[in-house]
XYZ file of C-alpha atoms in Angstrom:
652
model
C 0.100 -0.148 0.060
C 1.285 3.443 -0.898
C 1.900 5.765 1.800
C -1.461 7.848 2.444
C 0.240 11.003 2.831
C 1.645 10.796 -0.683
C -1.707 10.300 -2.462
C -2.642 13.896 -3.450
C 0.475 14.036 -5.581
C -0.845 10.887 -7.606
C -3.576 13.512 -8.865
C -0.901 15.524 -10.905
C 0.521 12.876 -12.854
C -1.007 11.100 -16.018
C -0.628 7.336 -15.440
C -0.378 4.336 -18.059
C -0.390 6.380 -21.482
C -3.259 8.711 -20.681
C -3.570 12.124 -22.573
C -4.864 14.980 -20.281
C -8.424 16.205 -19.362
C -9.304 19.330 -20.506
C -10.753 22.279 -18.755
C -12.020 22.975 -14.979
C -15.275 20.920 -16.163
C -13.483 18.160 -18.001
C -16.102 18.532 -20.789
C -14.074 16.852 -23.134
C -13.441 13.039 -22.761
C -9.737 11.781 -22.448
C -8.011 9.951 -24.986
C -7.511 6.807 -23.195
C -5.009 3.791 -24.373
C -6.796 0.701 -25.358
C -7.536 -1.035 -22.103
C -6.838 -4.719 -21.556
C -10.160 -6.980 -22.331
C -12.539 -6.279 -19.505
C -12.925 -10.015 -18.595
C -9.302 -11.228 -19.381
C -6.264 -11.382 -17.350
C -3.242 -9.488 -17.189
C -2.545 -5.808 -15.842
C -5.515 -3.341 -16.317
C -4.990 0.325 -17.538
C -5.127 2.852 -14.875
C -7.543 5.300 -14.394
C -6.494 9.050 -15.259
C -6.663 11.392 -12.197
C -8.190 14.683 -12.487
C -6.082 17.797 -13.465
C -5.147 19.928 -10.346
C -7.787 22.549 -11.010
C -10.770 20.255 -11.465
C -13.466 19.926 -10.719
C -15.011 23.205 -10.715
C -17.201 23.482 -7.529
C -19.748 25.802 -9.330
C -20.646 22.925 -11.776
C -22.199 20.849 -8.843
C -25.912 21.086 -7.993
C -25.952 22.060 -4.347
C -27.323 18.742 -3.057
C -24.439 16.877 -5.136
C -21.465 18.675 -3.818
C -21.145 15.769 -1.464
C -19.950 13.870 -4.706
C -16.921 16.149 -5.267
C -14.498 14.656 -2.822
C -15.239 11.002 -4.085
C -14.836 12.338 -7.527
C -11.316 13.752 -6.985
C -10.522 10.268 -4.837
C -11.786 8.044 -7.405
C -8.605 7.389 -9.528
C -6.600 6.562 -6.286
C -9.200 4.056 -5.187
C -9.798 2.650 -8.617
C -6.277 2.284 -9.351
C -5.763 0.599 -5.780
C -7.893 -2.482 -7.184
C -5.694 -5.521 -7.444
C -5.095 -6.389 -11.061
C -2.805 -9.665 -10.836
C -3.774 -12.795 -12.208
C -3.862 -14.349 -8.843
C -6.900 -14.942 -6.386
C -6.831 -11.205 -5.217
C -7.478 -10.050 -8.664
C -10.394 -7.283 -8.214
C -9.712 -6.956 -4.171
C -10.042 -3.387 -3.307
C -6.888 -2.575 -1.761
C -5.353 0.452 -0.172
C -7.626 0.598 2.994
C -10.086 2.919 1.596
C -13.220 1.560 3.177
C -13.567 -0.762 6.434
C -11.159 -2.752 8.622
C -9.930 -5.400 8.864
C -7.770 -4.662 5.765
C -8.062 -8.074 4.725
C -9.000 -9.825 1.516
C -11.726 -12.001 3.258
C -13.599 -8.812 4.422
C -16.416 -8.448 1.923
C -17.428 -4.924 3.740
C -14.292 -3.522 1.748
C -15.926 -4.172 -1.617
C -18.868 -1.884 -0.926
C -17.473 0.789 -3.467
C -18.362 -1.188 -6.208
C -21.607 0.789 -6.138
C -19.772 4.048 -6.045
C -17.783 3.177 -8.959
C -20.823 2.060 -10.989
C -22.542 5.302 -10.244
C -19.576 7.543 -11.416
C -19.547 4.981 -14.600
C -23.015 5.865 -15.393
C -23.487 9.327 -14.187
C -24.204 11.990 -16.800
C -23.072 15.244 -15.107
C -20.912 18.062 -16.534
C -18.287 17.720 -14.182
C -17.931 13.724 -14.420
C -15.251 12.834 -17.034
C -15.475 9.079 -16.009
C -18.928 8.500 -17.664
C -18.733 5.489 -19.822
C -15.044 5.316 -19.006
C -13.622 1.799 -20.207
C -10.733 1.855 -17.904
C -13.124 2.556 -14.964
C -15.628 -0.289 -16.058
C -12.875 -2.745 -16.586
C -11.566 -2.340 -13.014
C -15.027 -2.458 -11.603
C -15.783 -5.422 -13.368
C -12.675 -6.947 -11.859
C -13.937 -5.593 -8.272
C -17.415 -7.061 -8.644
C -16.047 -10.487 -9.549
C -13.898 -10.542 -6.619
C -16.832 -9.398 -4.325
C -18.900 -12.360 -5.802
C -16.261 -14.839 -5.191
C -16.325 -13.922 -1.545
C -19.888 -15.144 -1.188
C -20.390 -18.364 0.502
C -22.481 -21.076 -1.137
C -25.357 -20.496 1.377
C -25.553 -16.901 0.149
C -23.777 -14.970 3.156
C -20.642 -13.118 2.936
C -17.652 -12.920 5.638
C -16.292 -9.872 7.381
C -14.065 -10.696 10.201
C -12.623 -14.132 9.381
C -13.012 -16.057 5.998
C -15.865 -18.568 7.029
C -17.940 -16.094 8.909
C -21.394 -15.798 7.961
C -21.752 -12.079 8.750
C -25.105 -10.467 9.040
C -23.848 -6.950 8.529
C -21.595 -7.910 5.508
C -24.503 -9.791 3.839
C -27.053 -6.995 4.696
C -25.013 -4.212 3.010
C -24.087 -6.373 0.045
C -27.760 -6.616 -0.614
C -27.768 -2.828 -0.817
C -24.658 -2.100 -2.580
C -24.648 -4.858 -5.185
C -28.297 -3.992 -6.059
C -27.481 -0.367 -6.657
C -24.610 -1.759 -8.711
C -26.933 -3.985 -10.655
C -29.147 -1.011 -11.341
C -26.517 1.319 -12.400
C -25.217 -1.466 -15.062
C -28.553 -2.011 -16.353
C -29.116 1.730 -16.727
C -26.268 2.029 -19.189
C -26.563 -1.540 -20.441
C -22.891 -2.880 -19.829
C -21.436 -5.955 -18.416
C -24.699 -8.245 -18.971
C -22.947 -11.415 -18.124
C -21.573 -9.783 -14.766
C -25.009 -8.291 -13.974
C -26.610 -11.946 -14.323
C -24.028 -13.035 -11.779
C -25.010 -10.205 -9.383
C -28.789 -11.199 -9.919
C -27.909 -14.815 -9.029
C -25.962 -13.697 -5.868
C -28.687 -11.326 -4.702
C -31.152 -14.136 -4.897
C -28.750 -16.459 -2.869
C -28.359 -13.591 -0.331
C -31.922 -12.966 0.027
C -32.672 -16.714 0.720
C -30.223 -16.854 3.441
C -30.805 -13.266 4.819
C -34.766 -13.524 4.714
C -35.053 -16.929 6.344
C -37.004 -16.677 9.553
C -35.079 -19.607 10.789
C -31.622 -17.969 10.353
C -30.883 -16.984 13.886
C -27.667 -15.215 12.817
C -29.944 -12.329 11.515
C -33.328 -13.006 13.527
C -33.507 -13.352 17.292
C -36.636 -14.188 19.161
C -37.739 -11.155 21.309
C -35.190 -8.786 20.143
C -33.700 -8.107 16.970
C -30.099 -6.896 17.688
C -28.135 -4.438 15.881
C -31.101 -3.093 14.180
C -29.219 -1.046 11.580
C -27.873 -4.199 9.969
C -31.583 -6.113 9.362
C -32.825 -2.885 8.346
C -30.144 -2.450 5.484
C -30.655 -6.024 4.535
C -34.370 -5.474 4.136
C -33.765 -2.139 2.292
C -31.442 -3.940 0.029
C -33.773 -6.849 -0.406
C -36.441 -4.542 -1.666
C -34.171 -2.665 -4.256
C -32.938 -6.317 -5.507
C -36.751 -7.119 -5.893
C -37.533 -4.165 -7.685
C -34.955 -5.349 -10.273
C -36.032 -8.815 -10.182
C -39.305 -9.653 -8.922
C -39.681 -12.902 -7.275
C -43.137 -13.853 -5.566
C -41.710 -16.233 -3.014
C -38.853 -13.876 -1.794
C -41.377 -10.958 -1.555
C -43.503 -12.753 0.881
C -40.462 -13.483 3.005
C -39.415 -9.780 2.836
C -42.961 -8.850 4.068
C -42.642 -11.318 6.712
C -39.592 -9.904 8.061
C -40.537 -6.341 7.585
C -43.522 -7.311 9.988
C -41.055 -9.083 12.403
C -38.721 -6.113 12.530
C -41.524 -3.747 13.361
C -42.516 -6.033 16.314
C -38.741 -6.781 17.712
C -36.377 -4.226 16.601
C -37.661 -1.495 18.937
C -37.563 -1.360 22.758
C -40.860 -0.528 24.253
C -38.748 2.517 25.821
C -38.431 3.832 22.169
C -35.170 3.146 20.734
C -34.016 0.627 18.261
C -31.713 -1.811 19.630
C -27.811 -1.514 19.118
C -26.925 -4.035 19.814
C -29.164 -4.566 23.048
C -29.452 -1.146 24.125
C -30.086 2.319 23.236
C -27.619 4.337 20.591
C -28.394 7.578 19.441
C -25.865 7.984 16.866
C -26.734 4.594 15.222
C -30.270 5.189 15.085
C -30.012 8.499 13.570
C -27.062 8.040 11.295
C -27.478 4.704 9.821
C -30.953 2.781 10.703
C -33.288 5.918 9.914
C -31.483 6.206 6.494
C -32.245 2.596 5.782
C -35.756 2.719 6.660
C -36.260 5.513 4.081
C -34.725 3.546 1.492
C -37.101 0.738 2.234
C -39.840 3.045 2.058
C -38.843 4.266 -1.305
C -38.176 0.794 -2.892
C -41.393 -0.602 -1.633
C -43.595 2.475 -2.061
C -45.118 2.644 1.502
C -44.109 3.997 4.737
C -44.342 0.778 6.687
C -42.048 1.720 9.311
C -43.593 5.214 9.898
C -45.282 4.455 13.415
C -41.727 3.073 14.491
C -40.003 6.315 13.251
C -42.457 8.329 15.231
C -41.896 6.341 18.688
C -38.065 6.717 17.912
C -38.211 10.484 17.410
C -40.323 10.891 20.416
C -37.580 8.738 22.468
C -34.819 10.702 21.009
C -36.376 13.969 22.096
C -35.767 13.017 25.723
C -32.100 12.374 24.999
C -30.643 15.656 24.016
C -30.768 19.103 25.332
C -29.923 22.491 23.524
C -27.424 24.783 24.878
C -29.162 27.987 25.419
C -26.661 29.986 23.452
C -27.147 28.003 20.337
C -24.008 26.213 20.338
C -25.918 22.855 19.685
C -27.391 19.861 21.341
C -25.678 17.742 24.129
C -26.847 14.182 24.420
C -27.081 11.206 26.694
C -23.517 9.781 25.900
C -23.189 7.632 28.923
C -25.987 5.336 28.213
C -25.238 4.570 24.658
C -24.302 0.958 23.925
C -22.441 1.214 20.875
C -21.168 4.589 19.572
C -21.791 7.625 21.657
C -22.973 11.007 20.357
C -21.732 13.604 22.931
C -22.867 16.706 21.001
C -24.300 17.618 17.612
C -23.787 21.176 16.008
C -26.518 23.119 14.567
C -24.761 23.209 11.331
C -22.910 19.686 10.601
C -20.360 18.888 8.106
C -22.258 18.389 4.749
C -20.679 14.968 4.015
C -22.194 12.873 6.311
C -24.614 9.851 6.165
C -27.301 11.262 8.815
C -28.807 13.599 6.247
C -31.083 11.025 4.279
C -33.001 10.613 7.527
C -34.156 14.465 7.316
C -36.706 13.422 4.747
C -38.781 11.990 7.805
C -38.848 15.321 9.290
C -41.556 16.299 6.867
C -43.927 13.746 8.596
C -42.052 13.666 12.132
C -41.600 16.857 12.914
C -39.595 15.863 16.282
C -36.793 14.880 14.242
C -35.988 18.440 12.861
C -33.682 19.062 15.671
C -31.113 16.779 14.460
C -30.852 18.279 10.932
C -29.482 21.761 9.834
C -31.916 24.226 9.101
C -32.403 24.825 5.490
C -31.343 28.277 5.427
C -27.614 27.114 7.223
C -27.393 24.224 4.814
C -27.854 26.559 1.601
C -25.473 29.018 3.221
C -23.016 26.296 3.654
C -23.133 25.021 0.342
C -23.023 28.465 -1.221
C -19.767 29.221 0.554
C -18.445 25.779 -0.576
C -19.132 26.689 -4.193
C -17.376 29.921 -3.849
C -14.387 28.585 -2.232
C -11.295 29.189 -4.595
C -9.372 26.156 -3.430
C -9.267 22.851 -4.895
C -11.649 20.107 -3.771
C -9.760 18.140 -1.043
C -9.335 14.340 -1.886
C -10.590 11.814 0.713
C -8.090 9.986 3.062
C -8.045 6.118 3.054
C -10.697 4.923 5.649
C -12.680 8.095 5.253
C -14.566 7.029 2.092
C -18.018 6.066 3.501
C -19.922 4.756 0.391
C -23.175 5.185 2.228
C -23.094 9.055 1.625
C -22.896 8.885 -2.089
C -25.359 6.001 -2.186
C -27.887 8.177 -0.241
C -27.815 11.217 -2.092
C -30.188 10.034 -4.893
C -32.811 9.298 -2.229
C -33.150 13.041 -1.282
C -33.165 15.324 1.523
C -35.665 17.534 3.471
C -34.444 20.237 5.732
C -36.845 22.229 7.895
C -36.819 25.901 7.613
C -34.719 27.786 10.582
C -38.313 28.782 12.012
C -39.446 25.051 11.983
C -36.083 23.782 13.628
C -36.733 26.530 16.323
C -39.940 25.281 16.926
C -38.944 21.888 17.163
C -36.039 22.736 19.701
C -38.844 24.582 21.847
C -40.839 21.487 21.813
C -37.951 19.022 23.389
C -39.391 18.037 26.639
C -36.575 19.589 28.537
C -37.328 22.905 27.074
C -41.173 22.636 27.100
C -41.869 21.663 30.499
C -40.296 22.413 33.928
C -41.545 19.391 35.693
C -41.953 15.988 34.639
C -40.488 12.510 35.704
C -40.126 10.079 32.875
C -38.965 6.405 33.428
C -38.451 4.434 30.148
C -38.130 0.769 30.963
C -36.989 -1.997 28.558
C -38.020 -5.605 29.425
C -34.244 -6.528 29.835
C -34.066 -4.787 33.132
C -32.852 -1.387 31.423
C -34.213 1.728 33.160
C -33.883 5.024 31.289
C -34.608 8.042 33.814
C -35.381 11.558 32.644
C -36.125 13.998 35.273
C -37.241 17.629 34.897
C -37.503 20.256 37.885
C -37.560 23.930 37.585
C -33.858 24.252 38.064
C -32.439 21.379 36.025
C -33.013 18.535 33.695
C -31.240 15.165 34.437
C -30.542 11.879 32.592
C -29.694 8.412 34.172
C -29.240 4.632 33.504
C -30.152 2.118 35.878
C -30.496 -1.548 35.883
C -28.790 -4.109 34.014
C -26.379 -2.641 31.568
C -26.885 -4.046 28.017
C -23.131 -4.266 27.672
C -19.851 -3.100 29.077
C -19.409 0.220 27.367
C -22.478 1.625 29.023
C -21.923 3.759 32.132
C -24.650 3.394 34.654
C -25.880 5.770 37.128
C -26.297 9.657 36.520
C -25.368 10.948 33.106
C -26.325 14.455 32.577
C -27.207 17.662 34.256
C -28.430 20.612 32.584
C -30.054 24.151 33.303
C -32.627 25.569 31.175
C -30.851 28.885 31.056
C -27.111 28.160 31.574
C -26.775 24.732 29.577
C -25.067 21.665 30.433
C -23.004 21.511 33.680
C -22.226 17.775 34.031
C -21.932 15.194 31.171
C -20.758 11.724 31.737
C -18.710 9.809 29.304
C -19.231 6.244 27.905
C -16.869 3.115 28.075
C -14.623 5.110 30.511
C -14.033 4.771 34.289
C -12.390 8.153 34.253
C -14.900 10.316 32.599
C -18.236 8.911 33.990
C -20.370 10.699 36.761
C -19.715 8.173 39.457
C -18.348 6.807 42.574
C -14.973 5.652 42.314
C -13.125 3.245 44.416
C -9.492 3.250 45.616
C -8.742 0.411 43.370
C -10.281 2.036 40.255
C -13.599 0.351 40.168
C -16.673 2.408 39.762
C -20.442 1.942 40.430
C -20.603 3.199 36.604
C -19.217 0.027 35.283
C -21.605 -2.083 37.261
C -25.200 -3.238 37.096
C -27.124 -0.948 39.535
C -30.317 -2.346 41.170
C -32.715 0.692 41.743
C -35.308 1.395 44.156
C -37.471 4.406 43.580
C -39.141 6.423 46.325
C -41.932 9.253 46.618
C -39.757 11.580 48.752
C -36.521 10.700 50.549
C -35.025 7.165 50.606
C -36.191 5.621 53.982
C -38.919 7.918 54.438
C -40.635 8.197 51.331
C -42.895 5.080 50.123
C -41.300 2.758 47.465
C -42.766 3.438 44.072
C -42.840 0.511 41.412
C -41.110 1.599 38.203
C -44.399 1.644 36.420
C -45.468 4.385 38.851
C -42.489 6.572 38.846
C -43.743 8.984 36.264
C -46.397 9.936 38.489
C -43.975 11.409 41.186
C -44.045 15.179 40.670
C -42.310 16.296 43.875
C -38.939 15.179 45.490
C -37.966 11.664 44.057
C -35.829 9.420 46.135
C -33.504 6.940 44.531
C -31.460 4.299 45.909
C -29.052 2.081 43.942
C -26.454 -0.555 44.733
C -23.851 -2.444 42.567
C -23.839 -6.016 41.955
C -21.316 -6.703 44.645
C -22.786 -4.221 46.979
C -19.430 -2.228 47.331
C -21.225 0.945 46.599
C -24.493 1.980 47.667
C -25.862 5.432 46.846
C -29.187 7.068 48.015
C -29.916 10.288 46.071
C -32.958 12.776 46.531
C -33.940 15.127 43.603
C -35.547 18.172 44.649
C -36.600 21.409 42.808
C -33.211 23.034 43.514
C -30.845 20.207 42.911
C -29.949 16.897 44.128
C -28.069 15.234 46.969
C -26.074 11.851 46.727
C -25.375 9.941 49.982
C -22.703 7.462 49.378
C -21.370 4.571 51.177
C -18.751 2.097 50.135
C -16.712 -0.896 51.258
C -13.421 0.868 50.698
C -12.406 4.557 50.378
C -13.706 6.451 47.208
C -14.077 9.531 45.492
C -17.027 11.392 44.029
C -16.054 11.943 40.252
C -18.064 14.688 38.455
C -17.383 15.449 34.716
C -18.015 19.075 34.458
C -18.535 20.906 31.104
C -16.940 24.219 31.439
C -16.865 27.153 29.332
C -13.857 29.840 29.156
C -16.041 32.613 30.558
C -17.337 30.433 33.621
C -16.297 31.686 36.987
C -15.209 28.533 38.803
C -13.972 28.870 42.613
C -13.103 26.845 45.304
C -14.973 27.341 48.863
C -11.432 28.952 49.774
C -11.995 31.906 47.346
C -9.378 30.583 45.060
C -10.158 30.955 41.287
C -9.807 28.037 38.814
C -8.230 28.734 35.589
C -10.170 27.191 32.396
C -8.088 24.435 30.942
C -5.607 24.255 33.720
C -5.412 21.600 36.459
C -6.295 22.826 39.937
C -6.323 21.475 43.407
C -7.387 22.815 47.003
C -8.362 21.456 50.357
C -11.875 22.639 50.203
C -15.610 22.138 51.114
C -17.122 23.028 47.758
C -16.783 24.155 44.244
C -18.892 26.861 42.628
C -19.575 27.181 38.769
C -20.989 30.494 37.848
C -22.231 30.827 34.302
C -24.342 34.291 33.832
C -26.770 34.598 36.365
C -26.640 30.976 37.485
C -24.394 28.974 39.912
C -24.033 25.450 40.369
C -22.423 24.617 43.901
C -21.069 21.134 44.320
C -20.592 20.932 48.064
C -19.144 17.941 50.098
C -19.315 19.563 53.530
C -16.106 18.590 55.082
C -12.845 19.708 53.717
C -11.079 17.571 51.381
C -8.219 17.554 48.975
C -9.991 18.006 45.786
C -8.620 18.138 42.232
C -9.906 19.477 38.899
C -8.353 18.089 35.940
C -9.010 19.300 32.342
C -9.832 16.393 29.698
C -8.914 16.211 25.929
C -12.722 16.154 25.085
C -14.149 19.201 23.673
C -17.615 20.132 22.620
C -18.740 21.462 19.215
C -16.881 22.328 16.070
C -15.682 25.453 17.774
C -14.671 23.862 20.962
C -16.395 26.326 22.921
C -16.579 23.714 25.919
C -14.211 21.406 27.650
C -14.478 18.740 30.060
C -12.971 19.004 33.374
C -13.206 16.121 35.862
C -13.825 17.203 39.519
C -12.583 14.472 41.964
C -13.441 14.647 45.627
C -12.270 11.819 48.248
C -14.851 11.149 50.821
C -13.472 7.813 52.598
C -16.265 5.262 52.894
C -19.162 7.666 53.241
C -19.832 11.121 51.562
C -22.829 13.293 51.111
C -22.382 15.328 47.809
C -24.929 18.304 47.282
C -25.737 19.844 43.703
C -27.517 23.081 44.365
C -28.565 25.871 41.727
C -29.126 29.161 42.556
C -29.794 32.375 40.455
């Protein structure tokens, strides 16, 4: 593999006897040397890179600007396709997409759909339309992709003999899109017939209700993968109808609707909630499926998901963006979301749902902001930058033809105002999953709090309290996922923490020990002070918490010396002071023998008070928030021996 850092220079060299491309728009086709026969052996001609001044940014329609970085990277990707006469002929080498970068990993080959699209796309900025060199290398890549398929119809990902749900699901989508492009321009008919047969085998394997590698009783795990397989099967059947396979598809659509969504509202990833995967991947697949079958069969599911997601995020009052429930995520945490995100991302296809599901509008840029961003891109005089290996997600170009639907700025503002944390000043919401997962969302006049209790769906979730937000001042405490050093938790002297344990909760209407116990189903009826007690699996940490209108108190008992660990989200203009009066500088480590720490932001002060003097520390983290890095995580640690009482109080 060539050095990644040297790749941009390859765009300025004409390779393999190729004449030049003409003009910024490359409207004149280049004169290519005769390629090797497309289905034969021997070396393949190399694809011409673009001239240094191509493409012209103004040539792209606004919604298709996302193709530009793939266009300028295409030659490097295509020329890395193995053209030896051995078993690897057609393998997409170079590490452009997915790991492990191993010849058995079928996920690496998903860019066949990207190559097929560029071969057929009739655009003034696309010099590769009907390019015989591109077609020859695409043909080789398809051949390799198909050779990786097992006899039962599945594909491998992490080992040669694996029957991978993910690799097969995404192969259904990418190969069906590839077949569509080949048929549209009437090329490679024999290869197209092979793809069609491979898709039939794959659907037979994937849609089989008895295939427990895809379908599990009671819960469909990794919901994005079955969703992708359903969407891919729908696309394949639109190309080659088959009544028997269509019946299986309809059956699995119904099964997915019944088993992929938790009663709490999220789609399982893998067995718990995950905001990022639900938004970035699964919603896009559901829209594709709706498009291919012509019916919004999952719209009720999307509405329930949007309602759930509305509890998982809070807006920063200064408009910086959203902060989300990261510590409770079971797969890929989304710590924050900027109001205007980079344009080259997978999530935006889901914006189409915001037409009929207004709650989703908060998760996408406003139309005016995206339009301004794209206008600025078109006016930028600098060359379009090539993509680096590993950063060439094929879902992004594959999504573009399915459209987008950004809300107006006014519509998005209305949706943000409708978020539960913003709209209401008092509620208690407990969302429970049958697998003993408790998601607590608590709103009181001074704050909004998120917490996870019960049985963690996997080891990356951090249990306990996760976020503390003030309606006028924004986020003050925000716990991290998959880290014992950034979770909001009790940390033992040996480094263990209750955040990395299952936590058995008991809910009380009022203080623990005084207020009556409330069953989980009745917690949402508690309007006043909520008492909450939890203990770790081994009983080495027990916490009794009380949530009042002004703040919360945690009373902790442990089997060994421990510390209260508080991941504080600070801004440079926050006034942060120890009880001694000493000021804490933003971004600098600090320590003091103190009884409390006060953070003042505007007219709001959060005081964290531990009562007795203790040698506390405040350590800045590498984690920042938003594209402008306007906030930074600072972790407060307060030793309290085997018992501690920590009060969090808001004043203004």
